[in-house]
Amino acid sequence: MSTWNISKHFDFDTQEKIDAAIALLQETTAAFVSEWKENTEYLSNPEVLAEALKQYEVWVRACGHGGGVGYYAWLKLQLNSENQENKALSAKLSE
């Protein structure tokens, strides 16, 4: 087992911070989906398509692969894949 200290690079040292980050991921995702799920105008209007792609790029940077908390969870799992808390956080982000 490695003993790297990844907490220097992430601000997820409490469950409250992790929960807040997950809630923000969910809210950001819901806002993006809400805006574009029923809107098909991007299929025929290049300007709307450009806006949709711009917003998607912002979403991917913030939320892709679980965002920062997802990367944190993945690193924690790589450091100790037997730890039940690490497994639980990774599973929660996979939902």
XYZ file of N, CA and C in Angstrom:
285
model
N 0.835 -1.177 0.000
C 0.000 0.000 0.000
C 0.882 1.244 0.000
N 0.576 2.180 -0.881
C 1.319 3.432 -0.951
C 0.904 4.351 0.185
N 1.783 5.264 0.519
C 1.485 6.206 1.602
C 1.499 7.642 1.094
N 1.098 7.839 -0.125
C 1.042 9.189 -0.668
C 0.006 10.004 0.068
N 0.300 11.288 0.232
C -0.630 12.199 0.895
C -1.302 13.052 -0.176
N -2.457 12.606 -0.633
C -3.153 13.353 -1.687
C -3.993 14.490 -1.126
N -4.124 14.565 0.193
C -4.948 15.615 0.793
C -4.365 17.008 0.563
N -3.088 17.096 0.242
C -2.472 18.393 -0.064
C -3.047 18.987 -1.339
N -3.580 18.148 -2.201
C -4.033 18.575 -3.519
C -5.550 18.676 -3.648
N -6.266 18.219 -2.640
C -7.723 18.201 -2.689
C -8.292 18.726 -1.386
N -9.454 19.339 -1.465
C -10.111 19.870 -0.276
C -11.352 19.037 0.048
N -11.160 17.741 0.191
C -12.259 16.833 0.499
C -11.959 16.065 1.782
N -11.505 16.772 2.804
C -11.069 16.110 4.025
C -12.206 15.783 4.988
N -13.416 16.240 4.691
C -14.554 15.889 5.541
C -15.689 15.345 4.673
N -16.558 14.589 5.288
C -17.706 14.036 4.559
C -18.617 15.161 4.067
N -18.703 16.230 4.827
C -19.545 17.353 4.420
C -19.040 17.972 3.113
N -17.734 18.099 2.970
C -17.161 18.654 1.738
C -17.371 17.712 0.560
N -17.250 16.428 0.808
C -17.492 15.434 -0.242
C -18.958 15.483 -0.667
N -19.858 15.513 0.306
C -21.291 15.572 0.000
C -21.646 16.848 -0.760
N -21.034 17.968 -0.382
C -21.289 19.234 -1.075
C -20.800 19.170 -2.519
N -19.652 18.557 -2.727
C -19.111 18.428 -4.085
C -20.005 17.524 -4.935
N -20.496 16.453 -4.356
C -21.394 15.547 -5.081
C -22.709 16.266 -5.405
N -23.231 17.019 -4.450
C -24.474 17.767 -4.684
C -24.284 18.775 -5.810
N -23.135 19.438 -5.841
C -22.857 20.396 -6.910
C -22.773 19.693 -8.263
N -22.164 18.523 -8.304
C -22.126 17.735 -9.543
C -23.539 17.404 -10.016
N -24.367 16.978 -9.093
C -25.734 16.613 -9.440
C -26.531 17.824 -9.919
N -26.372 18.960 -9.242
C -27.086 20.176 -9.635
C -26.632 20.666 -11.006
N -25.330 20.664 -11.228
C -24.781 21.121 -12.501
C -25.245 20.223 -13.639
N -25.236 18.932 -13.396
C -25.693 17.975 -14.406
C -27.183 18.154 -14.677
N -27.965 18.301 -13.635
C -29.409 18.476 -13.803
C -29.718 19.752 -14.582
N -28.975 20.818 -14.325
C -29.199 22.079 -15.045
C -28.886 21.916 -16.528
N -27.789 21.240 -16.839
C -27.428 21.020 -18.245
C -28.486 20.159 -18.938
N -28.879 19.081 -18.301
C -29.879 18.183 -18.878
C -31.200 18.916 -19.067
N -31.591 19.684 -18.075
C -32.850 20.417 -18.152
C -32.869 21.376 -19.339
N -31.747 22.011 -19.589
C -31.682 22.970 -20.688
C -31.715 22.306 -22.057
N -31.112 21.134 -22.189
C -30.932 20.557 -23.523
C -31.723 19.285 -23.796
N -32.338 18.695 -22.815
C -33.039 17.418 -23.029
C -34.168 17.540 -24.053
N -34.979 18.544 -23.931
C -36.128 18.709 -24.814
C -35.847 19.653 -25.983
N -34.732 20.355 -25.920
C -34.403 21.352 -26.936
C -33.667 20.685 -28.100
N -34.321 20.606 -29.237
C -33.680 20.005 -30.414
C -33.274 21.055 -31.441
N -33.372 22.296 -31.061
C -33.033 23.379 -31.985
C -31.572 23.302 -32.448
N -30.711 22.720 -31.623
C -29.303 22.611 -31.998
C -29.102 21.734 -33.239
N -30.094 20.923 -33.558
C -29.989 20.046 -34.729
C -30.097 20.807 -36.046
N -30.704 21.979 -36.013
C -30.908 22.735 -37.248
C -30.330 24.143 -37.216
N -29.872 24.590 -36.077
C -29.359 25.950 -35.958
C -27.907 25.903 -35.477
N -26.970 26.268 -36.336
C -25.551 26.193 -35.970
C -25.177 27.048 -34.759
N -25.853 28.173 -34.593
C -25.543 29.024 -33.438
C -25.976 28.360 -32.133
N -27.109 27.699 -32.169
C -27.591 26.979 -30.983
C -26.689 25.776 -30.722
N -26.259 25.110 -31.771
C -25.323 23.994 -31.618
C -24.024 24.468 -30.974
N -23.522 25.604 -31.423
C -22.282 26.152 -30.840
C -22.468 26.426 -29.349
N -23.618 26.970 -28.985
C -23.896 27.244 -27.570
C -24.007 25.950 -26.776
N -24.691 24.960 -27.342
C -24.821 23.666 -26.655
C -23.444 23.029 -26.440
N -22.603 23.082 -27.437
C -21.259 22.503 -27.316
C -20.411 23.272 -26.304
N -20.577 24.575 -26.291
C -19.849 25.399 -25.317
C -20.269 25.027 -23.893
N -21.575 24.902 -23.675
C -22.063 24.518 -22.354
C -21.650 23.090 -21.998
N -21.644 22.205 -22.991
C -21.210 20.827 -22.751
C -19.738 20.791 -22.344
N -18.916 21.602 -22.993
C -17.496 21.653 -22.639
C -17.318 22.115 -21.193
N -18.082 23.103 -20.780
C -18.028 23.569 -19.393
C -18.444 22.445 -18.453
N -19.525 21.735 -18.824
C -19.996 20.630 -17.988
C -18.937 19.534 -17.876
N -18.327 19.162 -18.999
C -17.317 18.092 -18.983
C -16.137 18.486 -18.103
N -15.701 19.733 -18.201
C -14.566 20.174 -17.372
C -14.899 20.116 -15.886
N -16.132 20.454 -15.545
C -16.525 20.491 -14.137
C -16.983 19.133 -13.608
N -17.642 18.356 -14.451
C -18.323 17.154 -13.960
C -17.864 15.844 -14.587
N -17.150 15.902 -15.688
C -16.722 14.682 -16.356
C -15.942 13.779 -15.420
N -16.263 12.511 -15.414
C -15.620 11.509 -14.552
C -15.768 11.846 -13.073
N -16.843 12.541 -12.738
C -17.103 12.850 -11.330
C -16.414 14.098 -10.836
N -15.857 14.891 -11.735
C -15.193 16.129 -11.322
C -14.018 15.872 -10.398
N -13.665 16.870 -9.634
C -12.536 16.751 -8.708
C -12.743 15.694 -7.650
N -13.975 15.598 -7.157
C -14.250 14.594 -6.130
C -14.169 13.191 -6.725
N -14.501 13.051 -7.994
C -14.369 11.754 -8.654
C -12.917 11.340 -8.794
N -12.078 12.289 -9.153
C -10.648 12.012 -9.267
C -10.063 11.673 -7.897
N -10.485 12.430 -6.891
C -10.053 12.165 -5.518
C -10.439 10.743 -5.098
N -11.690 10.370 -5.366
C -12.165 9.034 -4.990
C -11.373 7.956 -5.716
N -11.094 8.181 -6.998
C -10.334 7.208 -7.771
C -8.925 7.047 -7.210
N -8.270 8.180 -6.884
C -6.918 8.096 -6.309
C -6.936 7.372 -4.963
N -7.918 7.703 -4.119
C -8.013 7.025 -2.824
C -8.174 5.517 -3.014
N -8.992 5.128 -3.984
C -9.209 3.705 -4.244
C -7.933 3.047 -4.763
N -7.162 3.758 -5.574
C -5.906 3.207 -6.080
C -4.886 3.033 -4.961
N -4.929 3.944 -3.988
C -3.992 3.855 -2.873
C -4.329 2.699 -1.933
N -5.636 2.428 -1.777
C -6.039 1.336 -0.888
C -7.384 0.798 -1.363
N -7.333 -0.175 -2.225
C -8.553 -0.730 -2.814
C -9.317 -1.649 -1.860
N -8.746 -1.951 -0.719
C -9.420 -2.794 0.263
C -10.213 -1.980 1.274
N -9.982 -0.679 1.337
C -10.651 0.193 2.296
C -12.127 0.349 1.921
N -13.011 0.013 2.858
C -14.449 0.044 2.589
C -14.962 1.464 2.330
N -14.399 2.462 3.004
C -14.814 3.849 2.767
C -14.449 4.280 1.348
N -13.274 3.876 0.887
C -12.859 4.203 -0.477
C -13.776 3.534 -1.490
N -14.119 2.276 -1.228
C -15.030 1.551 -2.122
C -16.410 2.205 -2.141
N -16.881 2.611 -0.977
C -18.206 3.214 -0.881
C -18.262 4.548 -1.615
N -17.243 5.372 -1.464
C -17.218 6.661 -2.167
C -17.169 6.460 -3.669
N -16.367 5.532 -4.108
C -16.278 5.246 -5.534
C -17.623 4.746 -6.069
N -18.281 3.876 -5.328
C -19.591 3.358 -5.738
C -20.642 4.472 -5.773
N -20.588 5.352 -4.787
C -21.549 6.444 -4.740
C -21.413 7.353 -5.962
N -20.200 7.593 -6.382
C -19.968 8.449 -7.544
C -20.312 7.748 -8.838
N -20.369 6.440 -8.821
C -20.714 5.692 -10.018
C -22.228 5.634 -10.263
N -22.998 6.059 -9.277
C -24.466 6.013 -9.404
C -24.963 6.964 -10.472
